[in-house]
PDB file of C-alpha atoms in Angstrom:
ATOM      1  CA  MET A   1      -4.537 -42.428   3.579  1.00 47.00           C
ATOM      2  CA  THR A   2      -1.576 -40.577   2.048  1.00 47.00           C
ATOM      3  CA  THR A   3      -1.948 -39.978  -1.656  1.00 51.00           C
ATOM      4  CA  SER A   4       0.751 -39.431  -4.256  1.00 46.00           C
ATOM      5  CA  VAL A   5      -0.400 -35.816  -4.539  1.00 41.00           C
ATOM      6  CA  ASP A   6       0.115 -35.284  -0.790  1.00 47.00           C
ATOM      7  CA  ARG A   7       3.558 -36.869  -0.916  1.00 44.00           C
ATOM      8  CA  ALA A   8       4.521 -34.654  -3.834  1.00 42.00           C
ATOM      9  CA  ARG A   9       3.271 -31.541  -2.036  1.00 46.00           C
ATOM     10  CA  TRP A  10       5.134 -32.425   1.174  1.00 45.00           C
ATOM     11  CA  GLY A  11       8.257 -33.167  -0.824  1.00 46.00           C
ATOM     12  CA  THR A  12       8.018 -29.784  -2.491  1.00 47.00           C
ATOM     13  CA  GLU A  13       7.515 -28.027   0.869  1.00 57.00           C
ATOM     14  CA  ALA A  14      10.592 -29.792   2.246  1.00 55.00           C
ATOM     15  CA  THR A  15      12.568 -28.591  -0.764  1.00 57.00           C
ATOM     16  CA  VAL A  16      11.434 -25.008  -0.186  1.00 63.00           C
ATOM     17  CA  ARG A  17      12.448 -25.212   3.486  1.00 72.00           C
ATOM     18  CA  GLN A  18      15.996 -26.095   2.444  1.00 80.00           C
ATOM     19  CA  HIS A  19      16.424 -22.723   0.751  1.00 88.00           C
ATOM     20  CA  LYS A  20      17.116 -19.387   2.386  1.00 92.00           C
ATOM     21  CA  ILE A  21      14.444 -16.955   1.238  1.00 95.00           C
ATOM     22  CA  ALA A  22      14.670 -13.170   1.443  1.00 96.00           C
ATOM     23  CA  ILE A  23      11.680 -10.907   0.869  1.00 97.00           C
ATOM     24  CA  LEU A  24      12.803  -7.460  -0.287  1.00 97.00           C
ATOM     25  CA  VAL A  25      10.450  -4.517   0.222  1.00 96.00           C
ATOM     26  CA  PRO A  26      11.576  -1.064  -0.991  1.00 95.00           C
ATOM     27  CA  CYS A  27       9.552   1.668   0.709  1.00 94.00           C
ATOM     28  CA  LEU A  28       8.957   5.402   0.584  1.00 92.00           C
ATOM     29  CA  ASN A  29       6.297   6.855   2.888  1.00 91.00           C
ATOM     30  CA  GLU A  30       4.214   3.674   3.175  1.00 92.00           C
ATOM     31  CA  GLU A  31       3.152   3.869   6.836  1.00 92.00           C
ATOM     32  CA  LEU A  32      -0.432   2.927   5.922  1.00 91.00           C
ATOM     33  CA  THR A  33       0.541  -0.241   4.031  1.00 93.00           C
ATOM     34  CA  VAL A  34       3.973  -1.524   5.001  1.00 94.00           C
ATOM     35  CA  GLY A  35       2.777  -3.218   8.196  1.00 94.00           C
ATOM     36  CA  LYS A  36       0.092  -5.122   6.316  1.00 94.00           C
ATOM     37  CA  THR A  37       2.569  -6.084   3.588  1.00 95.00           C
ATOM     38  CA  VAL A  38       5.161  -7.411   6.035  1.00 96.00           C
ATOM     39  CA  ALA A  39       2.565  -9.316   8.055  1.00 96.00           C
ATOM     40  CA  ALA A  40       1.024 -10.905   4.953  1.00 95.00           C
ATOM     41  CA  PHE A  41       4.346 -12.140   3.573  1.00 96.00           C
ATOM     42  CA  ARG A  42       5.538 -13.390   6.963  1.00 95.00           C
ATOM     43  CA  GLU A  43       2.346 -15.423   7.191  1.00 94.00           C
ATOM     44  CA  ALA A  44       2.698 -16.754   3.643  1.00 93.00           C
ATOM     45  CA  LEU A  45       6.381 -17.691   4.091  1.00 94.00           C
ATOM     46  CA  PRO A  46       7.056 -18.048   7.842  1.00 92.00           C
ATOM     47  CA  LEU A  47      10.696 -19.097   7.407  1.00 91.00           C
ATOM     48  CA  ALA A  48      11.598 -16.228   5.101  1.00 94.00           C
ATOM     49  CA  THR A  49      13.318 -13.052   6.260  1.00 95.00           C
ATOM     50  CA  VAL A  50      11.595  -9.785   5.359  1.00 97.00           C
ATOM     51  CA  TYR A  51      13.850  -6.819   4.641  1.00 97.00           C
ATOM     52  CA  VAL A  52      12.343  -3.349   4.373  1.00 97.00           C
ATOM     53  CA  TYR A  53      14.641  -0.755   2.815  1.00 96.00           C
ATOM     54  CA  ASP A  54      13.510   2.771   3.575  1.00 95.00           C
ATOM     55  CA  ASN A  55      14.213   5.415   0.927  1.00 94.00           C
ATOM     56  CA  ASN A  56      14.101   8.663   2.974  1.00 92.00           C
ATOM     57  CA  SER A  57      10.551   8.317   4.297  1.00 92.00           C
ATOM     58  CA  THR A  58       9.216  11.251   6.283  1.00 92.00           C
ATOM     59  CA  ASP A  59       6.424   9.314   8.001  1.00 92.00           C
ATOM     60  CA  ARG A  60       6.398   6.306  10.392  1.00 93.00           C
ATOM     61  CA  THR A  61       7.297   3.693   7.746  1.00 94.00           C
ATOM     62  CA  ILE A  62      10.432   2.545   9.598  1.00 95.00           C
ATOM     63  CA  ASP A  63       8.749   2.142  12.992  1.00 95.00           C
ATOM     64  CA  ILE A  64       5.741   0.285  11.600  1.00 95.00           C
ATOM     65  CA  ALA A  65       7.870  -2.038   9.460  1.00 95.00           C
ATOM     66  CA  ARG A  66      10.087  -2.890  12.426  1.00 95.00           C
ATOM     67  CA  ALA A  67       7.069  -3.494  14.664  1.00 95.00           C
ATOM     68  CA  ALA A  68       5.626  -5.866  12.041  1.00 94.00           C
ATOM     69  CA  GLY A  69       8.771  -8.015  12.212  1.00 94.00           C
ATOM     70  CA  ALA A  70      10.863  -6.795   9.315  1.00 95.00           C
ATOM     71  CA  LEU A  71      14.578  -6.077   9.328  1.00 96.00           C
ATOM     72  CA  VAL A  72      14.757  -2.400   8.429  1.00 96.00           C
ATOM     73  CA  ARG A  73      17.636  -0.773   6.581  1.00 96.00           C
ATOM     74  CA  SER A  74      18.016   2.485   4.687  1.00 94.00           C
ATOM     75  CA  GLU A  75      19.217   3.695   1.286  1.00 94.00           C
ATOM     76  CA  PRO A  76      19.723   7.490   1.136  1.00 94.00           C
ATOM     77  CA  ARG A  77      20.003   7.715  -2.675  1.00 93.00           C
ATOM     78  CA  GLN A  78      16.520   8.522  -3.912  1.00 93.00           C
ATOM     79  CA  GLY A  79      14.849   6.163  -6.391  1.00 90.00           C
ATOM     80  CA  LYS A  80      13.670   2.573  -6.495  1.00 92.00           C
ATOM     81  CA  GLY A  81      16.544   1.548  -8.754  1.00 91.00           C
ATOM     82  CA  ASN A  82      19.048   2.758  -6.160  1.00 93.00           C
ATOM     83  CA  VAL A  83      17.223   0.815  -3.458  1.00 95.00           C
ATOM     84  CA  VAL A  84      17.137  -2.407  -5.489  1.00 94.00           C
ATOM     85  CA  ARG A  85      20.844  -2.094  -6.286  1.00 94.00           C
ATOM     86  CA  ARG A  86      21.611  -1.724  -2.556  1.00 95.00           C
ATOM     87  CA  MET A  87      19.389  -4.656  -1.574  1.00 95.00           C
ATOM     88  CA  PHE A  88      20.925  -6.950  -4.180  1.00 95.00           C
ATOM     89  CA  ALA A  89      24.417  -5.995  -2.984  1.00 94.00           C
ATOM     90  CA  ASP A  90      23.745  -6.305   0.755  1.00 94.00           C
ATOM     91  CA  ILE A  91      21.609  -9.411   1.091  1.00 95.00           C
ATOM     92  CA  ASP A  92      22.555 -13.022   0.465  1.00 94.00           C
ATOM     93  CA  ALA A  93      19.938 -15.734   0.011  1.00 94.00           C
ATOM     94  CA  ASP A  94      19.022 -18.610  -2.270  1.00 94.00           C
ATOM     95  CA  VAL A  95      15.702 -17.111  -3.382  1.00 96.00           C
ATOM     96  CA  PHE A  96      14.799 -13.420  -3.464  1.00 97.00           C
ATOM     97  CA  ILE A  97      11.251 -12.043  -3.614  1.00 97.00           C
ATOM     98  CA  LEU A  98      10.943  -8.401  -4.646  1.00 97.00           C
ATOM     99  CA  VAL A  99       7.617  -6.750  -3.840  1.00 96.00           C
ATOM    100  CA  ASP A 100       6.352  -3.215  -3.315  1.00 93.00           C
ATOM    101  CA  GLY A 101       5.265  -2.180   0.156  1.00 91.00           C
ATOM    102  CA  ASP A 102       1.877  -0.838  -0.930  1.00 90.00           C
ATOM    103  CA  ALA A 103      -0.202  -3.913   0.052  1.00 89.00           C
ATOM    104  CA  THR A 104      -1.514  -4.400  -3.488  1.00 91.00           C
ATOM    105  CA  TYR A 105       0.235  -7.674  -4.337  1.00 93.00           C
ATOM    106  CA  GLU A 106      -1.004 -11.146  -3.425  1.00 93.00           C
ATOM    107  CA  ALA A 107       1.204 -12.525  -0.646  1.00 94.00           C
ATOM    108  CA  GLU A 108      -0.485 -15.933  -0.943  1.00 94.00           C
ATOM    109  CA  ALA A 109       1.077 -16.309  -4.414  1.00 94.00           C
ATOM    110  CA  ALA A 110       4.624 -16.120  -3.010  1.00 95.00           C
ATOM    111  CA  PRO A 111       4.903 -19.811  -1.971  1.00 94.00           C
ATOM    112  CA  ARG A 112       3.581 -20.869  -5.376  1.00 93.00           C
ATOM    113  CA  MET A 113       6.076 -18.674  -7.193  1.00 95.00           C
ATOM    114  CA  VAL A 114       8.974 -19.877  -5.029  1.00 94.00           C
ATOM    115  CA  ARG A 115       8.010 -23.535  -5.455  1.00 93.00           C
ATOM    116  CA  ARG A 116       7.856 -23.085  -9.208  1.00 93.00           C
ATOM    117  CA  ALA A 117      11.267 -21.428  -9.253  1.00 94.00           C
ATOM    118  CA  ILE A 118      12.775 -24.319  -7.280  1.00 92.00           C
ATOM    119  CA  ASP A 119      10.897 -27.188  -8.943  1.00 90.00           C
ATOM    120  CA  GLU A 120      11.593 -25.934 -12.477  1.00 92.00           C
ATOM    121  CA  ASN A 121      15.038 -24.536 -11.596  1.00 93.00           C
ATOM    122  CA  LEU A 122      14.108 -21.014 -12.753  1.00 95.00           C
ATOM    123  CA  ASP A 123      16.146 -17.877 -12.231  1.00 96.00           C
ATOM    124  CA  PHE A 124      13.302 -15.409 -12.742  1.00 96.00           C
ATOM    125  CA  VAL A 125       9.555 -15.618 -12.107  1.00 96.00           C
ATOM    126  CA  ASN A 126       7.527 -12.543 -13.002  1.00 95.00           C
ATOM    127  CA  GLY A 127       4.261 -11.900 -11.151  1.00 93.00           C
ATOM    128  CA  ALA A 128       1.849 -10.703 -13.842  1.00 91.00           C
ATOM    129  CA  ARG A 129      -0.941  -8.594 -12.347  1.00 89.00           C
ATOM    130  CA  VAL A 130      -4.586  -9.566 -12.770  1.00 88.00           C
ATOM    131  CA  SER A 131      -7.153  -6.996 -11.622  1.00 77.00           C
ATOM    132  CA  GLY A 132     -10.653  -6.040 -12.669  1.00 63.00           C
ATOM    133  CA  SER A 133     -10.606  -2.817 -10.665  1.00 59.00           C
ATOM    134  CA  MET A 134      -9.797   0.415 -12.463  1.00 52.00           C
ATOM    135  CA  GLU A 135      -8.913   1.989  -9.108  1.00 54.00           C
ATOM    136  CA  ALA A 136      -6.218  -0.637  -8.527  1.00 50.00           C
ATOM    137  CA  TYR A 137      -4.744  -0.406 -12.010  1.00 55.00           C
ATOM    138  CA  ARG A 138      -5.417   3.019 -13.506  1.00 59.00           C
ATOM    139  CA  ARG A 139      -6.186   3.272 -17.216  1.00 59.00           C
ATOM    140  CA  GLY A 140      -3.123   5.412 -17.959  1.00 58.00           C
ATOM    141  CA  HIS A 141      -0.787   2.994 -16.189  1.00 62.00           C
ATOM    142  CA  ARG A 142      -2.459   0.010 -17.844  1.00 69.00           C
ATOM    143  CA  PHE A 143      -2.102   1.511 -21.327  1.00 70.00           C
ATOM    144  CA  GLY A 144       1.479   2.651 -20.696  1.00 71.00           C
ATOM    145  CA  ASN A 145       2.409  -0.804 -19.410  1.00 73.00           C
ATOM    146  CA  TYR A 146       0.896  -2.394 -22.516  1.00 77.00           C
ATOM    147  CA  VAL A 147       2.791  -0.080 -24.891  1.00 80.00           C
ATOM    148  CA  LEU A 148       6.141  -0.404 -23.132  1.00 80.00           C
ATOM    149  CA  THR A 149       5.829  -4.163 -22.623  1.00 81.00           C
ATOM    150  CA  THR A 150       4.951  -4.580 -26.302  1.00 82.00           C
ATOM    151  CA  MET A 151       8.069  -2.632 -27.254  1.00 83.00           C
ATOM    152  CA  VAL A 152      10.298  -4.815 -25.088  1.00 83.00           C
ATOM    153  CA  ARG A 153       8.592  -7.993 -26.347  1.00 82.00           C
ATOM    154  CA  SER A 154       9.276  -6.977 -29.944  1.00 81.00           C
ATOM    155  CA  LEU A 155      12.905  -6.007 -29.267  1.00 81.00           C
ATOM    156  CA  PHE A 156      14.137  -8.540 -26.708  1.00 84.00           C
ATOM    157  CA  GLY A 157      11.680 -11.447 -26.437  1.00 80.00           C
ATOM    158  CA  LYS A 158       8.015 -12.287 -26.034  1.00 82.00           C
ATOM    159  CA  GLN A 159       8.106 -14.211 -22.741  1.00 86.00           C
ATOM    160  CA  PHE A 160       6.461 -11.699 -20.397  1.00 90.00           C
ATOM    161  CA  THR A 161       3.141  -9.867 -20.552  1.00 89.00           C
ATOM    162  CA  ASP A 162       3.501  -7.518 -17.550  1.00 89.00           C
ATOM    163  CA  MET A 163       7.018  -6.126 -17.610  1.00 86.00           C
ATOM    164  CA  LEU A 164       6.345  -3.354 -15.079  1.00 85.00           C
ATOM    165  CA  SER A 165       5.022  -5.567 -12.290  1.00 89.00           C
ATOM    166  CA  GLY A 166       6.751  -4.929  -8.962  1.00 90.00           C
ATOM    167  CA  TYR A 167       6.339  -8.571  -7.873  1.00 95.00           C
ATOM    168  CA  LYS A 168       9.199 -10.831  -8.932  1.00 96.00           C
ATOM    169  CA  VAL A 169      11.151 -13.882  -7.720  1.00 97.00           C
ATOM    170  CA  PHE A 170      14.876 -14.303  -8.428  1.00 96.00           C
ATOM    171  CA  SER A 171      17.572 -16.881  -7.852  1.00 95.00           C
ATOM    172  CA  ARG A 172      20.910 -15.972  -6.304  1.00 94.00           C
ATOM    173  CA  ARG A 173      22.659 -16.355  -9.658  1.00 94.00           C
ATOM    174  CA  TYR A 174      20.276 -13.772 -11.152  1.00 95.00           C
ATOM    175  CA  VAL A 175      20.683 -11.243  -8.333  1.00 95.00           C
ATOM    176  CA  LYS A 176      24.456 -11.444  -8.103  1.00 93.00           C
ATOM    177  CA  SER A 177      24.908 -11.105 -11.876  1.00 92.00           C
ATOM    178  CA  PHE A 178      22.518  -8.172 -12.291  1.00 92.00           C
ATOM    179  CA  PRO A 179      24.347  -4.847 -12.975  1.00 87.00           C
ATOM    180  CA  ALA A 180      21.444  -2.616 -11.790  1.00 82.00           C
ATOM    181  CA  MET A 181      22.167   0.655 -13.577  1.00 83.00           C
ATOM    182  CA  SER A 182      18.720   2.293 -13.249  1.00 81.00           C
ATOM    183  CA  ARG A 183      17.872   4.856 -10.578  1.00 82.00           C
ATOM    184  CA  GLY A 184      14.071   4.960 -10.514  1.00 79.00           C
ATOM    185  CA  PHE A 185      11.014   2.918 -11.448  1.00 78.00           C
ATOM    186  CA  GLU A 186      12.576   2.026 -14.792  1.00 84.00           C
ATOM    187  CA  ILE A 187      14.418  -0.686 -12.829  1.00 88.00           C
ATOM    188  CA  GLU A 188      11.479  -3.035 -13.624  1.00 89.00           C
ATOM    189  CA  THR A 189      12.337  -2.834 -17.322  1.00 88.00           C
ATOM    190  CA  GLU A 190      16.029  -3.460 -16.681  1.00 90.00           C
ATOM    191  CA  LEU A 191      15.200  -6.509 -14.526  1.00 93.00           C
ATOM    192  CA  THR A 192      13.115  -8.039 -17.306  1.00 91.00           C
ATOM    193  CA  VAL A 193      15.583  -7.306 -20.107  1.00 90.00           C
ATOM    194  CA  HIS A 194      18.452  -8.815 -18.079  1.00 92.00           C
ATOM    195  CA  ALA A 195      16.626 -12.149 -17.943  1.00 92.00           C
ATOM    196  CA  LEU A 196      15.732 -11.979 -21.636  1.00 91.00           C
ATOM    197  CA  GLU A 197      19.222 -10.984 -22.775  1.00 89.00           C
ATOM    198  CA  LEU A 198      20.928 -13.855 -20.926  1.00 91.00           C
ATOM    199  CA  ARG A 199      18.137 -16.243 -21.957  1.00 91.00           C
ATOM    200  CA  MET A 200      17.672 -17.330 -18.346  1.00 93.00           C
ATOM    201  CA  PRO A 201      15.177 -20.040 -17.397  1.00 94.00           C
ATOM    202  CA  SER A 202      12.163 -17.857 -16.630  1.00 95.00           C
ATOM    203  CA  ALA A 203       8.406 -18.005 -16.226  1.00 95.00           C
ATOM    204  CA  GLU A 204       5.386 -15.834 -15.461  1.00 94.00           C
ATOM    205  CA  GLU A 205       2.764 -16.403 -12.772  1.00 94.00           C
ATOM    206  CA  PHE A 206      -0.549 -14.581 -12.767  1.00 93.00           C
ATOM    207  CA  THR A 207      -1.273 -12.989  -9.390  1.00 93.00           C
ATOM    208  CA  ALA A 208      -4.125 -10.942  -7.984  1.00 92.00           C
ATOM    209  CA  TYR A 209      -3.586  -7.189  -7.833  1.00 89.00           C
ATOM    210  CA  GLY A 210      -5.667  -5.115  -5.432  1.00 83.00           C
ATOM    211  CA  GLU A 211      -6.409  -1.495  -4.642  1.00 78.00           C
ATOM    212  CA  ARG A 212      -4.318   0.602  -2.325  1.00 70.00           C
ATOM    213  CA  PRO A 213      -5.905   1.225   1.087  1.00 71.00           C
ATOM    214  CA  SER A 214      -7.752   4.497   1.470  1.00 65.00           C
ATOM    215  CA  GLY A 215      -5.372   7.370   2.130  1.00 60.00           C
ATOM    216  CA  SER A 216      -2.409   5.689   0.465  1.00 59.00           C
ATOM    217  CA  THR A 217      -1.123   7.241  -2.755  1.00 63.00           C
ATOM    218  CA  SER A 218       0.976   5.842  -5.582  1.00 63.00           C
ATOM    219  CA  LYS A 219       4.468   7.238  -6.210  1.00 62.00           C
ATOM    220  CA  LEU A 220       4.184   6.530  -9.949  1.00 62.00           C
ATOM    221  CA  SER A 221       3.811   9.279 -12.525  1.00 63.00           C
ATOM    222  CA  THR A 222       2.446   8.040 -15.840  1.00 63.00           C
ATOM    223  CA  PHE A 223       4.271  10.534 -18.045  1.00 71.00           C
ATOM    224  CA  ARG A 224       7.449  11.115 -16.036  1.00 73.00           C
ATOM    225  CA  ASP A 225       8.158   7.436 -15.371  1.00 66.00           C
ATOM    226  CA  GLY A 226       6.957   6.450 -18.833  1.00 72.00           C
ATOM    227  CA  THR A 227       9.475   8.860 -20.346  1.00 81.00           C
ATOM    228  CA  ARG A 228      12.249   7.415 -18.198  1.00 78.00           C
ATOM    229  CA  ILE A 229      11.348   3.885 -19.265  1.00 80.00           C
ATOM    230  CA  LEU A 230      11.312   4.891 -22.933  1.00 82.00           C
ATOM    231  CA  ARG A 231      14.758   6.422 -22.502  1.00 83.00           C
ATOM    232  CA  LEU A 232      15.991   3.239 -20.815  1.00 80.00           C
ATOM    233  CA  ILE A 233      14.634   1.091 -23.663  1.00 85.00           C
ATOM    234  CA  PHE A 234      16.404   3.408 -26.120  1.00 85.00           C
ATOM    235  CA  ASP A 235      19.674   3.019 -24.183  1.00 84.00           C
ATOM    236  CA  LEU A 236      19.279  -0.757 -23.910  1.00 83.00           C
ATOM    237  CA  VAL A 237      18.716  -1.085 -27.663  1.00 85.00           C
ATOM    238  CA  ARG A 238      21.750   1.101 -28.350  1.00 87.00           C
ATOM    239  CA  ASN A 239      23.953  -0.840 -25.904  1.00 84.00           C
ATOM    240  CA  GLU A 240      22.665  -4.378 -26.461  1.00 84.00           C
ATOM    241  CA  ARG A 241      21.733  -4.161 -30.164  1.00 87.00           C
ATOM    242  CA  PRO A 242      24.332  -1.713 -31.569  1.00 91.00           C
ATOM    243  CA  LEU A 243      24.469  -3.261 -35.037  1.00 91.00           C
ATOM    244  CA  GLU A 244      20.716  -2.889 -35.542  1.00 90.00           C
ATOM    245  CA  PHE A 245      20.645   0.555 -33.913  1.00 91.00           C
ATOM    246  CA  PHE A 246      23.571   2.195 -35.730  1.00 94.00           C
ATOM    247  CA  GLY A 247      22.922   0.157 -38.882  1.00 93.00           C
ATOM    248  CA  LEU A 248      19.397   1.513 -39.182  1.00 93.00           C
ATOM    249  CA  VAL A 249      20.647   5.060 -38.522  1.00 94.00           C
ATOM    250  CA  GLY A 250      23.304   4.623 -41.208  1.00 95.00           C
ATOM    251  CA  ILE A 251      20.882   3.183 -43.755  1.00 95.00           C
ATOM    252  CA  ALA A 252      18.434   6.039 -43.070  1.00 95.00           C
ATOM    253  CA  LEU A 253      21.155   8.619 -43.681  1.00 95.00           C
ATOM    254  CA  ILE A 254      22.237   6.908 -46.897  1.00 95.00           C
ATOM    255  CA  LEU A 255      18.645   6.782 -48.162  1.00 95.00           C
ATOM    256  CA  VAL A 256      18.200  10.501 -47.473  1.00 95.00           C
ATOM    257  CA  ALA A 257      21.462  11.195 -49.309  1.00 94.00           C
ATOM    258  CA  VAL A 258      20.328   9.139 -52.297  1.00 93.00           C
ATOM    259  CA  ALA A 259      16.964  10.954 -52.387  1.00 93.00           C
ATOM    260  CA  LEU A 260      18.766  14.311 -52.432  1.00 91.00           C
ATOM    261  CA  ALA A 261      21.260  13.159 -55.040  1.00 90.00           C
ATOM    262  CA  VAL A 262      18.831  11.693 -57.613  1.00 89.00           C
ATOM    263  CA  PRO A 263      17.725  15.096 -59.054  1.00 87.00           C
ATOM    264  CA  LEU A 264      21.343  16.248 -59.131  1.00 86.00           C
ATOM    265  CA  VAL A 265      22.421  13.174 -61.068  1.00 85.00           C
ATOM    266  CA  GLN A 266      19.542  13.605 -63.531  1.00 86.00           C
ATOM    267  CA  THR A 267      20.499  17.260 -64.104  1.00 84.00           C
ATOM    268  CA  PHE A 268      24.161  16.365 -64.517  1.00 79.00           C
ATOM    269  CA  LEU A 269      23.363  13.649 -67.077  1.00 82.00           C
ATOM    270  CA  GLU A 270      21.206  16.111 -69.065  1.00 80.00           C
ATOM    271  CA  THR A 271      23.381  19.229 -68.901  1.00 85.00           C
ATOM    272  CA  GLY A 272      26.759  18.167 -67.564  1.00 77.00           C
ATOM    273  CA  LEU A 273      26.379  20.716 -64.742  1.00 77.00           C
ATOM    274  CA  VAL A 274      25.755  20.490 -60.990  1.00 73.00           C
ATOM    275  CA  PRO A 275      23.507  23.515 -60.281  1.00 76.00           C
ATOM    276  CA  ARG A 276      23.017  22.868 -56.519  1.00 80.00           C
ATOM    277  CA  PHE A 277      26.535  22.374 -55.266  1.00 82.00           C
ATOM    278  CA  PRO A 278      25.685  22.661 -51.517  1.00 85.00           C
ATOM    279  CA  THR A 279      23.109  19.859 -51.912  1.00 87.00           C
ATOM    280  CA  ALA A 280      25.754  17.709 -53.597  1.00 87.00           C
ATOM    281  CA  ILE A 281      28.144  18.303 -50.684  1.00 90.00           C
ATOM    282  CA  LEU A 282      25.363  17.479 -48.207  1.00 92.00           C
ATOM    283  CA  SER A 283      24.563  14.208 -50.030  1.00 92.00           C
ATOM    284  CA  VAL A 284      28.204  13.120 -50.017  1.00 92.00           C
ATOM    285  CA  GLY A 285      28.505  14.021 -46.325  1.00 94.00           C
ATOM    286  CA  LEU A 286      25.391  12.044 -45.421  1.00 95.00           C
ATOM    287  CA  ILE A 287      26.669   9.000 -47.298  1.00 94.00           C
ATOM    288  CA  ILE A 288      30.015   9.171 -45.488  1.00 95.00           C
ATOM    289  CA  VAL A 289      28.337   9.567 -42.083  1.00 95.00           C
ATOM    290  CA  GLY A 290      25.925   6.740 -42.929  1.00 95.00           C
ATOM    291  CA  PHE A 291      28.740   4.343 -43.749  1.00 94.00           C
ATOM    292  CA  LEU A 292      30.610   5.402 -40.610  1.00 96.00           C
ATOM    293  CA  SER A 293      27.489   4.726 -38.538  1.00 95.00           C
ATOM    294  CA  CYS A 294      27.212   1.216 -40.014  1.00 94.00           C
ATOM    295  CA  LEU A 295      30.905   0.637 -39.310  1.00 95.00           C
ATOM    296  CA  ALA A 296      30.473   1.839 -35.720  1.00 94.00           C
ATOM    297  CA  GLY A 297      27.585  -0.593 -35.360  1.00 93.00           C
ATOM    298  CA  LEU A 298      29.790  -3.488 -36.519  1.00 93.00           C
ATOM    299  CA  ILE A 299      32.561  -2.582 -34.070  1.00 94.00           C
ATOM    300  CA  LEU A 300      30.212  -2.011 -31.132  1.00 92.00           C
ATOM    301  CA  ASP A 301      28.428  -5.284 -31.905  1.00 92.00           C
ATOM    302  CA  VAL A 302      31.696  -7.107 -31.185  1.00 92.00           C
ATOM    303  CA  VAL A 303      32.020  -5.168 -27.913  1.00 91.00           C
ATOM    304  CA  ALA A 304      28.393  -5.973 -26.985  1.00 87.00           C
ATOM    305  CA  THR A 305      29.016  -9.659 -27.694  1.00 89.00           C
ATOM    306  CA  MET A 306      32.028  -9.635 -25.372  1.00 89.00           C
ATOM    307  CA  ARG A 307      30.027  -7.851 -22.659  1.00 86.00           C
ATOM    308  CA  GLY A 308      27.271 -10.424 -23.024  1.00 85.00           C
ATOM    309  CA  GLU A 309      29.767 -13.255 -22.662  1.00 88.00           C
ATOM    310  CA  MET A 310      31.190 -11.656 -19.498  1.00 87.00           C
ATOM    311  CA  LYS A 311      27.714 -11.258 -17.996  1.00 87.00           C
ATOM    312  CA  ARG A 312      26.927 -14.854 -18.899  1.00 89.00           C
ATOM    313  CA  LEU A 313      30.091 -16.085 -17.177  1.00 89.00           C
ATOM    314  CA  ALA A 314      29.262 -14.021 -14.071  1.00 88.00           C
ATOM    315  CA  TYR A 315      25.785 -15.554 -14.085  1.00 89.00           C
ATOM    316  CA  LEU A 316      27.165 -19.096 -14.451  1.00 89.00           C
ATOM    317  CA  SER A 317      29.608 -18.614 -11.575  1.00 88.00           C
ATOM    318  CA  TYR A 318      26.714 -19.285  -9.170  1.00 88.00           C
ATOM    319  CA  PRO A 319      25.025 -22.701  -8.934  1.00 87.00           C
ATOM    320  CA  PRO A 320      21.361 -23.121  -9.913  1.00 86.00           C
ATOM    321  CA  LEU A 321      18.667 -23.381  -7.265  1.00 82.00           C
ATOM    322  CA  SER A 322      18.417 -27.172  -7.424  1.00 72.00           C
ATOM    323  CA  ILE A 323      22.150 -27.727  -6.816  1.00 55.00           C
ATOM    324  CA  GLY A 324      24.152 -27.044  -3.696  1.00 44.00           C
ATOM    325  CA  GLN A 325      21.454 -25.117  -1.800  1.00 48.00           C
ATOM    326  CA  ASN A 326      20.967 -26.626   1.648  1.00 44.00           C
ATOM    327  CA  SER A 327      20.789 -23.663   3.999  1.00 40.00           C
ATOM    328  CA  LYS A 328      17.608 -23.048   5.989  1.00 40.00           C
ATOM    329  CA  VAL A 329      16.033 -19.729   6.774  1.00 38.00           C
ATOM    330  CA  GLY A 330      16.935 -18.503  10.215  1.00 34.00           C
TER     331      GLY A 330
END
């Protein structure tokens, strides 16, 4: 006997089959894991096309990926951000799944994430990692992810708990409106902030996160990549929140100027003299620079608003997942 639950599940599967799905796997020297990754995702989503983009590997990554059934392409510019930018530019699909080729992410979660994106008409689904193994998710990386994610949550929005996850699902309208300015692993931060800034329909799915196979090593560096992400957050705040950024700088300069000027004013009121003339000049200069910084923030805020409107229009130029998507995966 067919139940309503079965009918709903079959209806959802039919909806998924109507969408062209691309699985994007950036790789650098992953000969021990890329074959397993490709095979797992091909089994989870048989109608999807798996693209492996090699980033100057010196091992057998390309051969193994091709033997596992992936379409293999190359990006010579070093860095994950460069690879993601190339993939987003080259490939056309209705739904995009971005995943690392290190065999640590749960391929079985991909159909669930895709169905949720389609059913709820979402443009971005973040795969939040769940792991009890310290070997899979090192303490330094875990702490750094917590600190950086907390910073982004406080500055741009509190929707995601694992900003640096390499497992994400996107709609076409997300991918084709994403500027992709990062070069390295900081691309994960830029991907998240893009969804938050445009207030896209988004969600987060918890997925299992496992250990790398023996002999496979991570390309991440806690301090180097953490520094790059901090610099990216700094740049994003400056570019996307110029009024707050330059306004705070201006107010800080004015407060310092006032603190330096108070003793001078007291002395002048008592004696009629200004004994520390260089300090007086410095205070006036800081006040002028502070006001100029606030003014720059006001002007750049107008520019940032216009840029946001242009990005929003580019995003809206593509239809949502639930409308006008009838192509099947070849």
